[in-house]
CSV table of C-alpha atoms and ligand atoms in Angstrom, one decimal:
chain,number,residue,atom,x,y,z
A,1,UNK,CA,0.0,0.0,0.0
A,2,UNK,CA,1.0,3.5,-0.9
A,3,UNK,CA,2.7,4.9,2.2
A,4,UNK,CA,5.9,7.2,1.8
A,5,UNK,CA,7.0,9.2,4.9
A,6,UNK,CA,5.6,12.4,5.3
A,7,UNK,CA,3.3,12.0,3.2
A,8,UNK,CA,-0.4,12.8,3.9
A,9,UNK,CA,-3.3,10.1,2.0
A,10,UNK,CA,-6.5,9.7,2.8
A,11,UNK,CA,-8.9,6.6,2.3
A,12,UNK,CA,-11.2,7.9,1.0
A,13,UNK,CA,-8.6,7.7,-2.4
A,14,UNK,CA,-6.6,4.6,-1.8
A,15,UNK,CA,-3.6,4.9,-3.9
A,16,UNK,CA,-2.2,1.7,-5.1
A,17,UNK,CA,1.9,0.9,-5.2
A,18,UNK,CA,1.7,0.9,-9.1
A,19,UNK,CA,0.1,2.6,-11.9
A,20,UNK,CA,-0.3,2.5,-16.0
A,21,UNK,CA,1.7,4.8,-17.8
A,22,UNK,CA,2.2,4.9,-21.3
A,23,UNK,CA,6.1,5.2,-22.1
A,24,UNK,CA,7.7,6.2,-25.1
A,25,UNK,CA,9.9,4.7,-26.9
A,26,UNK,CA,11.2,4.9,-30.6
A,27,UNK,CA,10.5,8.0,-32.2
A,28,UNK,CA,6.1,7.7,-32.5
A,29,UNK,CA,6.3,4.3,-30.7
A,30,UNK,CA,4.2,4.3,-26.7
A,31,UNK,CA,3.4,1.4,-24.6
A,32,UNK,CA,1.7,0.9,-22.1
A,33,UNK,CA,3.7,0.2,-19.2
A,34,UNK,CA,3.5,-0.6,-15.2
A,35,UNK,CA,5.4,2.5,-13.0
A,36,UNK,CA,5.9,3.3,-9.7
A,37,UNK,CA,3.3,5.8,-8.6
A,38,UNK,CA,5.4,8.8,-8.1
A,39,UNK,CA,5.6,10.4,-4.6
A,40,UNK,CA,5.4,14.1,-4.1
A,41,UNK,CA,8.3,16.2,-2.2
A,42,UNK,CA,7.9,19.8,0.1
A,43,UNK,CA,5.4,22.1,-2.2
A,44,UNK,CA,4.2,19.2,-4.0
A,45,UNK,CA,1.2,17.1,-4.3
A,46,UNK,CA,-0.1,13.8,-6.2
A,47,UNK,CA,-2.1,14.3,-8.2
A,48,UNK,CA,-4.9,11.8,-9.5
A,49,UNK,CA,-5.1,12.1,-13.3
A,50,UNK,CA,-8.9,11.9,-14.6
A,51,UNK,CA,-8.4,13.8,-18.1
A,52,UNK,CA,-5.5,14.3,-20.5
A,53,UNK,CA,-6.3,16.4,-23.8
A,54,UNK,CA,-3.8,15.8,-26.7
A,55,UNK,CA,-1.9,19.0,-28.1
A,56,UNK,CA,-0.2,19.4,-31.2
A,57,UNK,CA,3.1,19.9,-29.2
A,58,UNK,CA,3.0,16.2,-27.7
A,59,UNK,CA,2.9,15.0,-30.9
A,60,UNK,CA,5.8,17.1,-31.8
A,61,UNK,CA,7.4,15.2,-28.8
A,62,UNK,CA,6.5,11.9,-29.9
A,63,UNK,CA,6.9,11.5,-33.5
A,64,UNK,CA,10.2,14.1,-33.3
A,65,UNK,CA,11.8,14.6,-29.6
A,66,UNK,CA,12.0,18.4,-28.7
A,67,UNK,CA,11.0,20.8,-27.2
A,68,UNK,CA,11.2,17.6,-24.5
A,69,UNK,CA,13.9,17.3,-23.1
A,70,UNK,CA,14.7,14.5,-21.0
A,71,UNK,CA,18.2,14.1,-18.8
A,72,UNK,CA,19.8,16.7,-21.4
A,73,UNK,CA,18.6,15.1,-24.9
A,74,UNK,CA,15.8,13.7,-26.7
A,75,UNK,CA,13.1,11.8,-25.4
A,76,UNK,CA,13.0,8.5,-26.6
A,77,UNK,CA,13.7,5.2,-24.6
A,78,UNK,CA,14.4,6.7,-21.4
A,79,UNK,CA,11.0,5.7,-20.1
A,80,UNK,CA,9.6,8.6,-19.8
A,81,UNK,CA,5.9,9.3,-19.9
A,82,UNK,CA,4.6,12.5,-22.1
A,83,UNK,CA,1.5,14.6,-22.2
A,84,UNK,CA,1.0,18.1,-20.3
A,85,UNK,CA,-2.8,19.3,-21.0
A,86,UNK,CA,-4.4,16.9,-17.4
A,87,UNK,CA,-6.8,17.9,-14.8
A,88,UNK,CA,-7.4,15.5,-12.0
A,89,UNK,CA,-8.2,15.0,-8.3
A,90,UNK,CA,-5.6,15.8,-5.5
A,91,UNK,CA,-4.9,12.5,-3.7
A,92,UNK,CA,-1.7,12.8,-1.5
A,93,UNK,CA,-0.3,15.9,0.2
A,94,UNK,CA,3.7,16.6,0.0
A,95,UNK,CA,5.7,17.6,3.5
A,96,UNK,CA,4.0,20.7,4.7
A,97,UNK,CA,1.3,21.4,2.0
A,98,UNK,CA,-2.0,23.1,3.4
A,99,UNK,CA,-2.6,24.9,0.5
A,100,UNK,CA,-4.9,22.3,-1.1
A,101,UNK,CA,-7.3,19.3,0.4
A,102,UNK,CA,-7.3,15.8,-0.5
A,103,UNK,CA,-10.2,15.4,-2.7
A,104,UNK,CA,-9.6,19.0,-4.5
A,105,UNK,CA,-10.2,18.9,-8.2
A,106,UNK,CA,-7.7,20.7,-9.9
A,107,UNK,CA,-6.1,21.5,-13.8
A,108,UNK,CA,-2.4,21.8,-13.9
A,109,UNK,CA,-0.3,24.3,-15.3
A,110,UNK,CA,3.0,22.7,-17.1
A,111,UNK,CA,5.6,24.7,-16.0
A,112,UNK,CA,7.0,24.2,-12.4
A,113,UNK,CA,10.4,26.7,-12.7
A,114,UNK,CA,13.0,26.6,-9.9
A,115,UNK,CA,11.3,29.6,-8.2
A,116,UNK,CA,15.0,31.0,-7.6
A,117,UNK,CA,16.3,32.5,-11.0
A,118,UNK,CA,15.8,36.0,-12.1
A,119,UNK,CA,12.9,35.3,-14.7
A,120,UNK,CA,11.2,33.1,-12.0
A,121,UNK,CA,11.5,36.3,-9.7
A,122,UNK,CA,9.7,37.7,-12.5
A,123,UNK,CA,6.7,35.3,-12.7
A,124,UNK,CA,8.1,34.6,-15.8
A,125,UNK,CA,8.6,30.3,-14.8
A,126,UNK,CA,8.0,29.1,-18.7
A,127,UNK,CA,11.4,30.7,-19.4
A,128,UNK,CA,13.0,29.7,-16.2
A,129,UNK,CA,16.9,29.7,-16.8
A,130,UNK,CA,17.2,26.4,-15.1
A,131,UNK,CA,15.3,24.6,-17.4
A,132,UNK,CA,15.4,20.7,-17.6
A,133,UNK,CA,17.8,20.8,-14.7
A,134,UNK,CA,16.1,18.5,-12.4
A,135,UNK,CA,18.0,14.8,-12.6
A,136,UNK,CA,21.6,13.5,-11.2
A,137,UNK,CA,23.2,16.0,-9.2
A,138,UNK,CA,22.1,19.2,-10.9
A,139,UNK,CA,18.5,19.5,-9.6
A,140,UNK,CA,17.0,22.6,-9.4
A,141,UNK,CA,14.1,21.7,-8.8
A,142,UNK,CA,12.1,23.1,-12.1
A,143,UNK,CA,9.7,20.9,-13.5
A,144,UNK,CA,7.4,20.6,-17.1
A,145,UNK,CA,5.3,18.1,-17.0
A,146,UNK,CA,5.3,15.7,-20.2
A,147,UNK,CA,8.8,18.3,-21.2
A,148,UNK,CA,11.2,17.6,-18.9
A,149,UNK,CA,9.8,15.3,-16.7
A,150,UNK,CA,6.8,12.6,-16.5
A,151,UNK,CA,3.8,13.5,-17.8
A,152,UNK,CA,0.1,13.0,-17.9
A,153,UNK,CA,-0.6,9.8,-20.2
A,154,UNK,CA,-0.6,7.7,-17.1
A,155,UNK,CA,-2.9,7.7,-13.5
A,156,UNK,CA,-1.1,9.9,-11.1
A,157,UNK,CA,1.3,12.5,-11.2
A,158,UNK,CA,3.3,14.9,-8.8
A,159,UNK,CA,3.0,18.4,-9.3
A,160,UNK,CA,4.2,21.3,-7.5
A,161,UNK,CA,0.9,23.5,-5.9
A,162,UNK,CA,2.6,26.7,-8.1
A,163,UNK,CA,1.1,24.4,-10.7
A,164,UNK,CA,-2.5,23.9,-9.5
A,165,UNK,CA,-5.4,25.4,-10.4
A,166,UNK,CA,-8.2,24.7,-8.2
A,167,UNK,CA,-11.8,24.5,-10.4
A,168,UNK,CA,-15.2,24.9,-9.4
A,169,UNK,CA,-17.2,21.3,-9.4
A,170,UNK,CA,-19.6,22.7,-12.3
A,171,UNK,CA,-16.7,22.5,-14.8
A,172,UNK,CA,-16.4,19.1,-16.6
A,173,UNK,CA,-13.1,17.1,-16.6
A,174,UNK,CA,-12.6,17.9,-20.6
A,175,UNK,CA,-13.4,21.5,-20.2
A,176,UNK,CA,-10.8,21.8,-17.3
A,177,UNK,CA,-8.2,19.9,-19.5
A,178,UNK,CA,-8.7,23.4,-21.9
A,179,UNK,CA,-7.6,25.7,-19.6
A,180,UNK,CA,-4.3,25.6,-19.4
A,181,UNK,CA,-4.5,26.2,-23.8
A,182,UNK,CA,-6.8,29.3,-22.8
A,183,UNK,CA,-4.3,30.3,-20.5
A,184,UNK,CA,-1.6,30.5,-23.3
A,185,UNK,CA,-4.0,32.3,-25.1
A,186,UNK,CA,-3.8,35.1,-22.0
A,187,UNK,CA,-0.5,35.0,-21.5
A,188,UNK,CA,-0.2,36.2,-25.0
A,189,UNK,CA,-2.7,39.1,-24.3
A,190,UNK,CA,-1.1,40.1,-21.2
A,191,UNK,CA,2.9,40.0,-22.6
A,192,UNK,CA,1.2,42.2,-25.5
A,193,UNK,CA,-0.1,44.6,-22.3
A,194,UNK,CA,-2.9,42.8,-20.9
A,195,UNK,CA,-6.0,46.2,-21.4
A,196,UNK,CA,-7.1,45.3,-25.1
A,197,UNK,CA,-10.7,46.3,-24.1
A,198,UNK,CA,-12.0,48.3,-27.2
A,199,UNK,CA,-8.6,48.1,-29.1
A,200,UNK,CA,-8.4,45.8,-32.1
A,201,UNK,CA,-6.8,42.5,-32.4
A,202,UNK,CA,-6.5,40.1,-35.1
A,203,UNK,CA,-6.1,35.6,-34.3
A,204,UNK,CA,-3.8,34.3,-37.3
A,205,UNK,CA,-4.9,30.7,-37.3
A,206,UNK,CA,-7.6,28.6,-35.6
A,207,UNK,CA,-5.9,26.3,-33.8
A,208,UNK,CA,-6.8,25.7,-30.0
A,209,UNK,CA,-4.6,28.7,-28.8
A,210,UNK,CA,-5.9,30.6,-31.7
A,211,UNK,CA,-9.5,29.7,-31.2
A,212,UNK,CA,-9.5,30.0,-27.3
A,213,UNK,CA,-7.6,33.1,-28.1
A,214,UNK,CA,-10.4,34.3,-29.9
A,215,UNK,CA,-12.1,33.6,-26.9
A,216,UNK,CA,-9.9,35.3,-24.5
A,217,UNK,CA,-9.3,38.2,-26.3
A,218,UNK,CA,-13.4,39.2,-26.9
A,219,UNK,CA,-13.8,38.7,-22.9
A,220,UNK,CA,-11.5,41.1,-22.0
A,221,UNK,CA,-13.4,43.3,-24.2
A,222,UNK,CA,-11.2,43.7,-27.4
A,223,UNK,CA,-13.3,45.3,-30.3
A,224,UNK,CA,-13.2,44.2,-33.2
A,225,UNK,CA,-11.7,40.8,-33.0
A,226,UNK,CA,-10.7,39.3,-36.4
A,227,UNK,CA,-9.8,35.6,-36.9
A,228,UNK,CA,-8.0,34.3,-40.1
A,229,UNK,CA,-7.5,30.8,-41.0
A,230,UNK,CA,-7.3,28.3,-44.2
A,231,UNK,CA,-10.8,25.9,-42.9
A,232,UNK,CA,-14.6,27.2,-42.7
A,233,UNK,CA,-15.2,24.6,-40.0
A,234,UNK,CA,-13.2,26.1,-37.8
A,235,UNK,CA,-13.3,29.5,-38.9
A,236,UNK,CA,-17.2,29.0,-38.0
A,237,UNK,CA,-16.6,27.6,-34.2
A,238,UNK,CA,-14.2,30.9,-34.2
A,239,UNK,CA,-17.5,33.2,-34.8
A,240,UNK,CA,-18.8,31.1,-31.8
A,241,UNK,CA,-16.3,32.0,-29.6
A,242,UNK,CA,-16.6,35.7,-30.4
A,243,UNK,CA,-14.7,37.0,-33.3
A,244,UNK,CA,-16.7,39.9,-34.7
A,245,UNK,CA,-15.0,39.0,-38.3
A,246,UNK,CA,-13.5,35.6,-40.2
A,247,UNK,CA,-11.4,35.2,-43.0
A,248,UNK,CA,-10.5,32.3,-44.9
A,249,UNK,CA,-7.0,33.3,-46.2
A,250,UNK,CA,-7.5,30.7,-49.5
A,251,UNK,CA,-10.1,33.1,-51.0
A,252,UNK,CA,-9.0,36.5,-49.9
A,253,UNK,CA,-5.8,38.4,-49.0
A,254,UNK,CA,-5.4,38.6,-45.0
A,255,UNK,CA,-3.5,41.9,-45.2
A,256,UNK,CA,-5.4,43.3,-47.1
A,257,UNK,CA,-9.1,41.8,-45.4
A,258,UNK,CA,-7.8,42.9,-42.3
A,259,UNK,CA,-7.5,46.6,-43.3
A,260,UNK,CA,-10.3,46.8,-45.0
A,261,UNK,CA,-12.7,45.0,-42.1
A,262,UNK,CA,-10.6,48.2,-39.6
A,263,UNK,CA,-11.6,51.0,-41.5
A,264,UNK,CA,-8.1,50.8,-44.3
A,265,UNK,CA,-5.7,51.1,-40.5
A,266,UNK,CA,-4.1,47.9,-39.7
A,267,UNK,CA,-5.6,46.7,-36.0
A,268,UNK,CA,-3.6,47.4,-32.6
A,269,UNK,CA,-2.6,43.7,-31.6
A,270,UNK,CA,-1.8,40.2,-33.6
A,271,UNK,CA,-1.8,37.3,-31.8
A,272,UNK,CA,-0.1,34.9,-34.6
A,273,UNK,CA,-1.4,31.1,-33.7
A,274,UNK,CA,-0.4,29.7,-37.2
A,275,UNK,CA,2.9,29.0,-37.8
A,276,UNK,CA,3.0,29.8,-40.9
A,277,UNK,CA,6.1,30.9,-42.9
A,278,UNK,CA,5.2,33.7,-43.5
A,279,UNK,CA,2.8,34.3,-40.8
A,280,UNK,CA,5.5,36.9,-39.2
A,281,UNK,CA,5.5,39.1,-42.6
A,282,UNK,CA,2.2,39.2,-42.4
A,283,UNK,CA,1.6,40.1,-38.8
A,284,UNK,CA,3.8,43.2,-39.3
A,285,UNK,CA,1.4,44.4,-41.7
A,286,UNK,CA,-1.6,43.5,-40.1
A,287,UNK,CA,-1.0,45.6,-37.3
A,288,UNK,CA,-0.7,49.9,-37.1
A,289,UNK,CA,2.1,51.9,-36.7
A,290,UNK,CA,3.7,51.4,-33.3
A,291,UNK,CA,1.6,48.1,-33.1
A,292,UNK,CA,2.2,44.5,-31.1
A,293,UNK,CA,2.5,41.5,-32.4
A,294,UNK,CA,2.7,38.0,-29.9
A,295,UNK,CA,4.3,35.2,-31.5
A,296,UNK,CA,2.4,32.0,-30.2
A,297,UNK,CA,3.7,29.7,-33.1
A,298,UNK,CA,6.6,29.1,-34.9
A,299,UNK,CA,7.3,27.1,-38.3
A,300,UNK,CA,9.8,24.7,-38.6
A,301,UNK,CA,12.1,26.5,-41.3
A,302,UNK,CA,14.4,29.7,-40.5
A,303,UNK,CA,12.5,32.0,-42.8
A,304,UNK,CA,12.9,36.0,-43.4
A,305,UNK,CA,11.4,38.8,-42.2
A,306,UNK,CA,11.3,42.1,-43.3
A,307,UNK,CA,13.0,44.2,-40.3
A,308,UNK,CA,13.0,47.6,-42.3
A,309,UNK,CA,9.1,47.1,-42.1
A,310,UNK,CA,9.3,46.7,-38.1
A,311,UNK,CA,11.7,49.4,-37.5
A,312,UNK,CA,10.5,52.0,-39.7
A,313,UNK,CA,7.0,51.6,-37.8
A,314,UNK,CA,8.4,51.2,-34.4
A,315,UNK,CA,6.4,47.4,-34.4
A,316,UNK,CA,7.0,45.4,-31.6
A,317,UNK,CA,7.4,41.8,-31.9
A,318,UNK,CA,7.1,39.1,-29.0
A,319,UNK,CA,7.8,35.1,-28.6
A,320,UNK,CA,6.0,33.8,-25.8
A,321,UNK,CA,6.5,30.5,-24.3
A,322,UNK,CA,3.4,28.6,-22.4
A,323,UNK,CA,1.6,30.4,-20.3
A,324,UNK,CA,3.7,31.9,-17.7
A,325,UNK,CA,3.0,34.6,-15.3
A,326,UNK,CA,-0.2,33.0,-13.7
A,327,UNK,CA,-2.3,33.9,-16.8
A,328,UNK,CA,-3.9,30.2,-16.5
A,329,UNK,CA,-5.6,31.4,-13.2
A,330,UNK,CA,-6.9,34.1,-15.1
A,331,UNK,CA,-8.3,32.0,-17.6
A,332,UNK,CA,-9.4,29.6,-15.5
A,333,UNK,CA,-11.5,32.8,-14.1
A,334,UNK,CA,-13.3,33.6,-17.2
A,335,UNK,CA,-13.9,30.0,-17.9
A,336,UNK,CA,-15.6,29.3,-14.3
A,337,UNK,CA,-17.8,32.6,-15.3
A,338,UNK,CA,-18.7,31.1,-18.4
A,339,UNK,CA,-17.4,34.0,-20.3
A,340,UNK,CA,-17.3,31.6,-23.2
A,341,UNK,CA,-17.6,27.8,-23.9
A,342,UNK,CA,-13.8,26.3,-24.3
A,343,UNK,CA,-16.1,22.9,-24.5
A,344,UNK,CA,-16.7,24.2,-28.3
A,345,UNK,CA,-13.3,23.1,-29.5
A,346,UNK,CA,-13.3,19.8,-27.5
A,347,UNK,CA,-14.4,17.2,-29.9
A,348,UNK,CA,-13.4,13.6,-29.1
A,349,UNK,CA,-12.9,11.1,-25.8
A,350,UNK,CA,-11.1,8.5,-25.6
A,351,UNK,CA,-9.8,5.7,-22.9
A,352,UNK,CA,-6.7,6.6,-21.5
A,353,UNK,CA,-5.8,2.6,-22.8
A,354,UNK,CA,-6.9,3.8,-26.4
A,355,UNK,CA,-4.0,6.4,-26.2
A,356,UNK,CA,-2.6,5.4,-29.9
A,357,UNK,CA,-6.1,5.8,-31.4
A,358,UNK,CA,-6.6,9.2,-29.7
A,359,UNK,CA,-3.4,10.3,-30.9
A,360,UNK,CA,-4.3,9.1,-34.7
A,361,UNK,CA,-7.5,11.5,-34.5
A,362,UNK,CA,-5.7,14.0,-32.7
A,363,UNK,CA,-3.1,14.0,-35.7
A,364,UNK,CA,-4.6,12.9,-39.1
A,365,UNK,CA,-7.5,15.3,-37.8
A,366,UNK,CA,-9.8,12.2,-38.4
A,367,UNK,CA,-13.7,13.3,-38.2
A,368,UNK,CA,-12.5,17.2,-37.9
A,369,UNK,CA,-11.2,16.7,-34.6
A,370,UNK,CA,-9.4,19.6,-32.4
A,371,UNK,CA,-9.2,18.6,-29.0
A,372,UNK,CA,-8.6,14.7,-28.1
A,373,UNK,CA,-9.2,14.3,-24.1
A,374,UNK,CA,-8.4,10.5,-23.0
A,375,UNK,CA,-10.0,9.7,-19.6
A,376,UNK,CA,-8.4,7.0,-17.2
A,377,UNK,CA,-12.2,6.2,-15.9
A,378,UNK,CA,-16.1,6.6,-16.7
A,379,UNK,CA,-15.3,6.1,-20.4
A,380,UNK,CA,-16.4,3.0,-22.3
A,381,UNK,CA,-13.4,1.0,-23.3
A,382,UNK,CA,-14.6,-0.2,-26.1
A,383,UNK,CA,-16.7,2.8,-28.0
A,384,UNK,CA,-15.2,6.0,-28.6
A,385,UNK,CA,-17.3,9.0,-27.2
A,386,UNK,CA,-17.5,12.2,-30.0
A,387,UNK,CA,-18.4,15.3,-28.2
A,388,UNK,CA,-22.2,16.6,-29.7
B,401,ZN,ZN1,0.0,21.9,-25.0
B,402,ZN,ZN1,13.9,29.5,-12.7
């Protein structure tokens, strides 16, 4: 039985010794595998993991290796468990937490930074410069979740409680899995200056950050909110989620659609979701003079960009990583007020032991999905569940 010393369980969650946890291995190979269930340290708790949602990143991780980075290199065969996007229920309690009860459902945030380097001090964790320093004898104690250490595919994880975010019992398992992607979408908005409340912002690509920053972006009030993209589908769940206007980039100019839907000026913020190549040159002339631009997504090439047109219009460009500075509380806020439905872009359930299939509809897009969530219990094993 599941015992360390000093550590607080309850039996009202019995935690068993072991635990299933899928484990990567070749480059897009996972198994399922028998672990140790982990056991939480000072300022950390176990956490019981009842939903995972697939993002594009873990298959980044899977099929290619970084931005995980396990013991110093790439991923693969070092039996380590990925995924980052879980929610669960808080089973055990690390040496001297009180912060949080046993029985508390919570959604994580991914990025656990050493708390002691200057862009820590800064709230600014996702960029902590002791990142992936936490095995042999350098640990700093930082943590990522499914980046630099175990993951989410699997039944119980430890996180640190800078990493929880309690949620109220009204919001589903699969919705709370979404708000750590909402909360990437804030961080954007607040590393762009956080009041966009009647100033205009334009979404370059639909993805989940792009929709949900759709979202984000119309509850704190921006005006208009534009959203461009390549597929109707999910340019129409955009329009759900609040953009005033859509564009579908394969039948009109985005520059030039973008003007013409603000009044011929180019709009005060971009918040550029795509990845595109040329995404960044198109960004810079999306927005006004002396305009932001938040770089949520990068594409996989080195590729130019025109810097005269940046400088001579005094156009500020930003990278953001994650979603650093608490801006997944924040979201998390909006989302308990139903300021919109983050449920919209959730589309497909899955059992946690149906991982592979989840991740072939999560990639391939089978049956339009956008959001995968696997659950470890209360979903049929044998019959998928598609979201209505
Ligand atoms: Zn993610
Ligand atoms: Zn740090």
């Amino acid at each position: 039985m599941y015992a360390p010393a000093g550590v607080k369980t309850s039996t009202d969650y019995p935690i068993p010794d072991a635990m299933k946890a899928w484990v990567l291995g070749d480059p897009g190979q996972l198994s399922l595998r028998e672990k140790p269930v982990p056991v939480p340290k000072k300022a950390e708790v176990l956490v019981r993991i009842d939903a995972v949602a697939i993002c594009a990143t873990d298959l980044e991780i899977i099929y290619h290796g970084p931005p995980a980075s396990i013991r110093g290199g790439l991923p693969h065969n070092k039996n380590f468990t990925p995924g980052h996007e879980y929610m669960g229920t808080v089973v055990a309690l690390g040496p001297g937490v009180d912060e949080y009860r046993i029985g508390q459902r919570v959604t994580v945030e991914i990025h656990a930074g050493c708390g002691q380097c200057k862009r820590c001090r800064e709230g600014m964790y996702t960029a902590c410069h002791n990142y992936g320093l936490n095995y042999g004898e350098v640990d700093k104690g930082h943590r990522a979740n499914g980046f630099t250490t175990d993951g989410g595919f699997c039944e119980y994880q430890v996180n640190n409680i800078n990493t929880l975010v309690a949620i109220p019992d009204a919001m589903s398992d699969e919705e709370a899995t979404l708000v750590v992607t909402a909360g990437t979408a804030m961080y954007g908005l607040t590393e762009l200056g956080g009041l966009v409340a009647g100033e205009s912002v334009v979404v370059t690509g639909p993805g989940p950050i792009g929709l949900l920053g759709v979202a984000v972006a119309k509850a704190l009030g921006a005006q208009p909110v534009i959203l461009t993209g390549t597929r109707d589908n999910r340019l129409a769940i955009g329009r759900e989620l609040g953009a005033d206007h859509v564009v579908n980039v394969r039948s009109e100019d985005a520059v030039a659609a973008v003007r013409r839907l603000n009044g011929g000026k180019g709009v005060d913020y971009v918040v550029e979701c795509s990845g595109a190549p040329n995404a960044v040159n198109e960004a810079i002339r999306m927005v006004n003079r002396g305009g932001k631009v938040c770089l949520a997504a990068f594409p996989h090439q080195e590729t130019p960009v025109d810097i005269a047109e940046i400088v001579r219009n005094n156009i500020y460009v930003y990278g953001i990583r994650g979603e650093g500075k608490s801006a997944t509380h924040r979201a998390e806020a909006f989302m308990s007020q139903k300021r919109f439905d983050a449920t919209k872009i959730h589309t497909h359930t899955f059992p946690l032991e149906d991982l592979p299939t989840a991740i072939r509809y999560a990639k391939d897009r089978i049956e339009d999905a956008i959001k995968v969530v696997v659950k470890a219990r209360g979903v049929s094993a044998v019959h998928k569940v598609a979201a209505e």
